Coordinates of C-alpha atoms in Angstrom, one line a residue:
M1 CA 38.3 120.2 76.5
G2 CA 40.8 122.8 77.8
S3 CA 38.6 123.3 80.9
L4 CA 38.7 119.5 81.6
K5 CA 42.5 119.4 81.3
Y6 CA 42.7 122.3 83.8
Q7 CA 40.5 120.5 86.3
L8 CA 42.4 117.3 85.9
K9 CA 45.6 119.2 86.5
N10 CA 44.3 120.7 89.7
I11 CA 43.0 117.3 90.9
R12 CA 46.5 115.8 90.5
K13 CA 47.7 118.2 93.2
D14 CA 45.0 117.1 95.7
K15 CA 46.4 114.3 97.8
M16 CA 42.9 113.2 98.9
C17 CA 41.8 112.7 95.2
V18 CA 45.0 110.8 94.3
L19 CA 44.5 108.5 97.3
T20 CA 40.9 108.1 96.4
F21 CA 41.9 107.0 92.9
L22 CA 44.6 104.6 94.0
L23 CA 42.8 103.0 97.0
P24 CA 40.5 100.6 95.1
I25 CA 43.3 99.6 92.8
V26 CA 45.6 98.8 95.8
V27 CA 42.9 96.8 97.5
G28 CA 42.1 94.9 94.3
I29 CA 45.8 93.9 94.1
A30 CA 45.7 92.7 97.7
I31 CA 42.6 90.6 97.0
N32 CA 44.2 89.2 93.9
F33 CA 47.3 88.1 95.9
L34 CA 44.9 86.2 98.2
S35 CA 43.4 84.3 95.2
G36 CA 45.1 81.1 96.3
M37 CA 43.6 81.4 99.8
S38 CA 40.2 79.9 100.5
F39 CA 37.9 82.1 102.5
Q40 CA 35.5 79.2 103.3
N41 CA 37.0 78.6 106.7
I42 CA 36.2 82.2 107.7
G43 CA 32.5 81.7 106.9
E44 CA 32.4 78.1 108.2
T45 CA 29.3 77.3 110.3
S46 CA 30.0 77.0 114.1
F47 CA 28.1 74.6 116.3
A48 CA 28.2 74.3 120.1
G49 CA 26.7 71.8 122.6
L50 CA 26.9 70.5 126.1
K51 CA 29.6 68.2 127.3
N52 CA 28.4 64.5 127.5
D53 CA 25.0 65.5 125.9
L54 CA 25.4 64.5 122.2
S55 CA 26.6 61.2 121.0
E56 CA 30.0 60.7 119.3
E57 CA 28.3 60.0 116.0
T58 CA 26.4 63.3 116.2
I59 CA 29.5 65.3 117.1
L60 CA 31.4 63.7 114.2
W61 CA 28.5 64.6 111.9
L62 CA 28.6 68.2 113.1
K63 CA 32.4 68.5 112.7
Q64 CA 32.0 67.3 109.1
N65 CA 29.7 70.2 108.5
G66 CA 31.5 73.0 110.5
T67 CA 33.3 73.6 113.7
Y68 CA 32.1 72.2 117.1
A69 CA 32.7 73.4 120.6
E70 CA 31.5 72.0 124.0
Y71 CA 30.5 73.8 127.2
D72 CA 30.1 72.5 130.7
T73 CA 26.8 74.2 131.6
I74 CA 23.7 75.3 129.7
T75 CA 24.3 78.9 130.9
E76 CA 27.7 78.9 129.3
L77 CA 26.3 77.5 126.1
E78 CA 23.5 80.1 126.0
N79 CA 26.0 82.9 126.6
A80 CA 28.1 81.7 123.7
V81 CA 25.2 81.5 121.4
N82 CA 23.9 85.0 122.4
E83 CA 27.3 86.6 122.2
P84 CA 26.8 89.4 119.5
S85 CA 30.2 88.8 118.0
S86 CA 29.5 85.1 117.4
Q87 CA 27.4 83.2 114.9
I88 CA 27.2 80.0 116.9
I89 CA 24.3 77.5 116.5
G90 CA 23.4 75.8 119.7
V91 CA 22.7 72.0 119.4
L92 CA 21.1 69.8 122.1
K93 CA 19.9 66.2 122.2
N94 CA 16.2 65.7 121.5
G95 CA 15.4 62.0 121.9
N96 CA 17.0 60.2 118.9
S97 CA 17.4 63.5 117.1
I98 CA 18.7 67.0 117.9
R99 CA 17.2 70.4 118.4
T100 CA 18.8 73.8 117.8
F101 CA 18.5 77.3 119.3
L102 CA 19.6 80.6 118.0
S103 CA 20.3 84.1 119.4
G104 CA 17.9 85.9 117.0
D105 CA 20.5 88.3 115.6
E106 CA 22.4 85.9 113.4
L107 CA 22.9 86.2 109.6
E108 CA 20.2 85.0 107.3
V109 CA 22.3 82.0 106.2
N110 CA 22.9 80.9 109.8
R111 CA 19.3 81.2 110.7
I112 CA 18.3 79.0 107.8
A113 CA 21.0 76.5 108.7
G114 CA 19.9 76.4 112.3
N115 CA 16.3 75.8 111.4
T116 CA 16.9 73.1 108.9
L117 CA 19.7 71.3 110.9
P118 CA 17.4 68.8 112.8
Q119 CA 15.8 67.7 109.5
L120 CA 19.2 67.3 107.8
Y121 CA 20.4 65.2 110.8
Q122 CA 17.4 62.9 110.5
N123 CA 18.1 62.4 106.8
R124 CA 21.8 62.0 107.2
D125 CA 21.7 58.2 106.5
T126 CA 19.5 58.6 103.4
A127 CA 22.0 61.1 102.0
T128 CA 24.7 58.4 101.9
D129 CA 22.7 56.4 99.3
F130 CA 23.4 59.1 96.7
R131 CA 26.6 60.0 95.0
I132 CA 27.6 63.6 95.7
T133 CA 29.2 65.5 92.8
K134 CA 30.7 68.9 93.5
I135 CA 30.2 71.3 90.6
P136 CA 32.7 74.2 90.6
L137 CA 31.5 77.7 90.4
E138 CA 31.8 79.6 87.1
T139 CA 34.1 82.0 89.0
N140 CA 36.9 81.2 91.4
N141 CA 35.4 83.5 94.1
D142 CA 33.9 82.0 97.3
G143 CA 31.3 84.0 99.2
V144 CA 33.5 86.2 101.4
K145 CA 36.0 86.9 98.6
A146 CA 33.1 87.9 96.3
I147 CA 31.8 90.3 98.9
L148 CA 35.3 91.9 99.3
I149 CA 35.6 92.3 95.5
A150 CA 32.1 93.8 95.2
I151 CA 32.8 96.3 98.1
T152 CA 36.0 97.3 96.4
L153 CA 34.4 97.8 93.0
V154 CA 31.4 99.8 94.5
T155 CA 33.9 102.0 96.3
A156 CA 35.8 102.6 93.0
M157 CA 32.6 103.4 91.1
F158 CA 31.3 105.8 93.7
M159 CA 34.5 107.6 94.3
G160 CA 33.7 110.0 91.5
C161 CA 31.7 112.1 94.0
T162 CA 35.0 112.9 95.8
F163 CA 36.7 114.2 92.6
N164 CA 33.8 116.5 91.7
A165 CA 33.1 117.7 95.2
M166 CA 36.7 118.6 95.9
N167 CA 37.0 120.3 92.5
I168 CA 33.9 122.5 93.0
I169 CA 34.9 123.3 96.6
G170 CA 38.4 124.3 95.5
E171 CA 36.9 126.6 92.8
K172 CA 34.7 128.2 95.5
E173 CA 37.7 128.9 97.7
D174 CA 39.7 130.3 94.8
G175 CA 36.9 132.4 93.5
I176 CA 36.7 130.6 90.2
S177 CA 33.1 129.8 90.8
F178 CA 32.2 133.5 90.4
I179 CA 34.0 133.5 87.0
N180 CA 32.0 130.4 85.9
Q181 CA 28.7 132.3 86.6
I182 CA 29.5 135.0 84.1
L183 CA 31.0 132.8 81.4
P184 CA 28.8 132.3 78.2
M185 CA 28.2 128.7 79.2
T186 CA 24.8 126.9 79.1
V187 CA 23.7 124.8 82.1
K188 CA 24.0 121.7 79.9
T189 CA 27.6 122.5 79.1
Y190 CA 28.5 123.2 82.7
V191 CA 26.9 120.0 84.0
I192 CA 28.7 117.9 81.3
Q193 CA 32.1 119.5 82.1
K194 CA 31.7 119.1 85.8
T195 CA 30.4 115.5 85.6
A196 CA 33.1 114.4 83.2
L197 CA 35.9 115.0 85.7
G198 CA 34.5 112.6 88.3
F199 CA 33.2 110.2 85.7
I200 CA 36.5 109.7 83.9
S201 CA 38.5 109.4 87.1
S202 CA 36.1 106.9 88.7
F203 CA 35.7 105.0 85.4
I204 CA 39.4 104.5 85.0
S205 CA 39.9 103.5 88.6
T206 CA 37.0 100.9 88.3
V207 CA 38.4 99.4 85.1
F208 CA 41.9 98.9 86.6
T209 CA 40.4 97.4 89.7
A210 CA 38.1 95.1 87.8
L211 CA 40.9 93.9 85.5
I212 CA 42.9 93.0 88.6
C213 CA 40.5 91.1 90.8
M214 CA 37.4 90.2 88.8
K215 CA 36.9 87.5 86.2
L216 CA 33.9 87.9 83.8
N217 CA 32.6 85.6 81.2
V218 CA 31.6 86.9 77.8
A219 CA 27.9 87.2 78.6
Q220 CA 28.6 89.4 81.7
I221 CA 30.9 92.0 80.0
I222 CA 28.1 94.2 78.5
P223 CA 26.0 94.3 81.7
F224 CA 29.1 95.1 83.8
I225 CA 30.1 97.9 81.5
I226 CA 26.5 99.4 81.6
I227 CA 26.4 99.1 85.4
M228 CA 29.8 100.7 85.6
I229 CA 28.9 103.6 83.4
L230 CA 25.6 104.3 85.2
S231 CA 27.1 104.0 88.6
T232 CA 30.1 106.3 87.9
Y233 CA 27.8 108.9 86.3
I234 CA 25.5 108.9 89.4
S235 CA 28.5 109.2 91.7
S236 CA 29.7 112.2 89.7
L237 CA 26.3 113.8 90.1
V238 CA 26.4 113.2 93.8
G239 CA 29.7 115.0 93.8
L240 CA 28.1 118.0 92.2
Y241 CA 25.4 118.1 94.8
I242 CA 28.0 117.9 97.6
G243 CA 30.1 120.6 96.0
R244 CA 27.1 122.9 95.5
H245 CA 25.9 122.7 99.1
S246 CA 29.3 122.7 100.9
E247 CA 30.4 126.0 102.4
G248 CA 34.0 124.9 102.9
L249 CA 36.6 122.2 102.6
M250 CA 35.9 120.6 106.0
V251 CA 32.1 120.6 105.5
G252 CA 32.6 119.0 102.1
I253 CA 34.8 116.2 103.5
V254 CA 32.2 115.5 106.2
Y255 CA 29.5 115.3 103.5
I256 CA 31.7 113.0 101.4
K257 CA 32.3 110.6 104.4
I258 CA 28.6 110.5 105.3
I259 CA 27.6 109.8 101.7
M260 CA 30.2 107.0 101.3
I261 CA 29.1 105.3 104.5
L262 CA 25.5 105.6 103.4
F263 CA 26.2 104.2 100.0
L264 CA 28.4 101.3 101.3
A265 CA 27.0 100.1 104.6
P266 CA 23.3 99.5 104.0
P267 CA 23.6 97.4 100.8
I268 CA 26.2 95.1 102.5
L269 CA 24.1 94.7 105.7
I270 CA 20.9 94.1 103.8
Y271 CA 22.5 91.6 101.5
L272 CA 23.9 89.6 104.4
T273 CA 20.9 89.8 106.8
V274 CA 17.7 90.2 104.7
S275 CA 16.1 87.7 102.3
S276 CA 15.9 88.8 98.7
E277 CA 12.1 88.3 99.0
S278 CA 11.8 90.8 101.8
P279 CA 10.2 94.2 101.1
L280 CA 13.2 95.8 102.8
F281 CA 15.4 94.3 100.1
F282 CA 13.4 96.1 97.4
I283 CA 13.2 99.3 99.4
S284 CA 17.0 99.3 99.5
Y285 CA 17.0 100.0 95.8
L286 CA 16.3 103.6 96.7
L287 CA 20.0 103.8 97.1
P288 CA 21.8 103.5 93.7
S289 CA 24.7 101.8 95.4
S290 CA 22.4 98.9 96.5
A291 CA 21.6 98.1 92.8
T292 CA 25.3 98.3 92.0
F293 CA 26.3 96.0 94.8
Y294 CA 23.6 93.4 94.2
G295 CA 24.4 93.3 90.5
L296 CA 28.1 92.8 91.1
M297 CA 27.4 90.0 93.6
D298 CA 25.2 88.3 91.1
M299 CA 28.0 88.4 88.5
L300 CA 30.6 87.2 91.0
I301 CA 28.6 84.2 92.1
G302 CA 27.6 83.3 88.5
Q303 CA 24.0 84.5 88.4
S304 CA 22.5 86.8 85.8
K305 CA 18.7 86.7 86.1
N306 CA 18.5 90.0 88.1
L307 CA 21.1 92.0 86.1
W308 CA 18.6 93.8 83.9
I309 CA 16.5 94.7 86.9
V310 CA 19.6 96.3 88.4
I311 CA 20.4 98.2 85.2
T312 CA 16.8 99.4 85.1
V313 CA 17.0 100.7 88.6
L314 CA 20.3 102.5 88.0
L315 CA 18.9 104.0 84.8
S316 CA 16.0 105.4 86.7
H317 CA 18.3 106.9 89.3
T318 CA 20.4 108.4 86.5
V319 CA 17.4 110.2 84.9
L320 CA 15.9 111.4 88.2
W321 CA 19.1 112.8 89.7
S322 CA 20.1 114.4 86.3
V323 CA 16.8 116.2 86.0
I324 CA 16.8 117.4 89.6
Y325 CA 20.3 118.8 89.3
Y326 CA 19.7 120.4 85.9
L327 CA 16.6 122.2 87.3
M328 CA 18.6 123.4 90.3
E329 CA 21.3 124.8 88.1
A330 CA 18.8 126.4 85.7
N331 CA 17.1 128.0 88.6
Q332 CA 20.4 129.4 89.8
V333 CA 21.1 130.9 86.3
R334 CA 17.6 132.5 86.2
N335 CA 18.1 134.1 89.7
P336 CA 21.7 135.1 89.9
Q337 CA 20.9 138.2 92.1
N338 CA 19.0 136.2 94.7
N339 CA 21.8 133.7 94.9
A340 CA 24.4 136.4 95.3
L341 CA 22.3 138.0 98.1
Q342 CA 22.0 134.7 99.8
G343 CA 25.8 134.2 99.6
Q344 CA 26.4 137.7 101.1
Q345 CA 23.9 137.0 104.0
K346 CA 25.7 133.7 104.8
K347 CA 29.0 135.5 105.0

């Protein structure tokens, strides 16, 4: 317990760790202030057509389902659709109906919308025979806001690696790591003490962030707590790996940045661009952050059918990464002379 207090005291002096702890909380507050703002307009579907090509009725129908822009020539229209920064669906007249064309690099949701648009247009009159009832979501988060909240929470959960990595690197530079090697401490005790620092810090940051910007129903509380515990533990283990293999502060910071990008970017891109039925979607579970992100998104949009799959994946990562690190530390304890020689050779 005294060792943990000493480590927490040192971490408080590290500005990077303090900012790491506060960043998700500040972002969560910012998102919460935007709770009255609808993000639907940001993700609104965009259509484009040729001037004097579509009828006024068709244009009105498109405007009711998104935004609409017109271009003078087919070349300008194609350039607008193929622009990488846009998600425009091209619409042209096709007899009494319409046809669409896409760039090929659009989001999955826009690809589906573009492919089904002609059929929806043909059935537009039939749809008026039915009464449309809008059922509000169980949460107040629309799509874009849910993604922002999930990104913030994943960041908070996987910030434990920063605390542990910076702590171990600091001990190396101060020479404390050599003292740890001769202390009467088992590998299990050492791993628990080092993991606890990042786990507690990341856990507290995640709890504050979740209380600020996330609303859970009763059935989601237990799965969320389990996901949070497993994710923060895994991130703490990652910090131990980084600290163990970093030769200095700058190298450690580079490793931390690479790991955070690797843990954040792929899950977001795959979630937005790949179907949940795709093999790539399941392969992405090799990253523990993917399971965390997908689980949070399911909770934010009111789904729960895949939560236990997410928990099972995270539990598998927890066991695997723990065993590997324990074996690495046990090997270091058994071969202290070889490790010392390797350290002298590197110097």
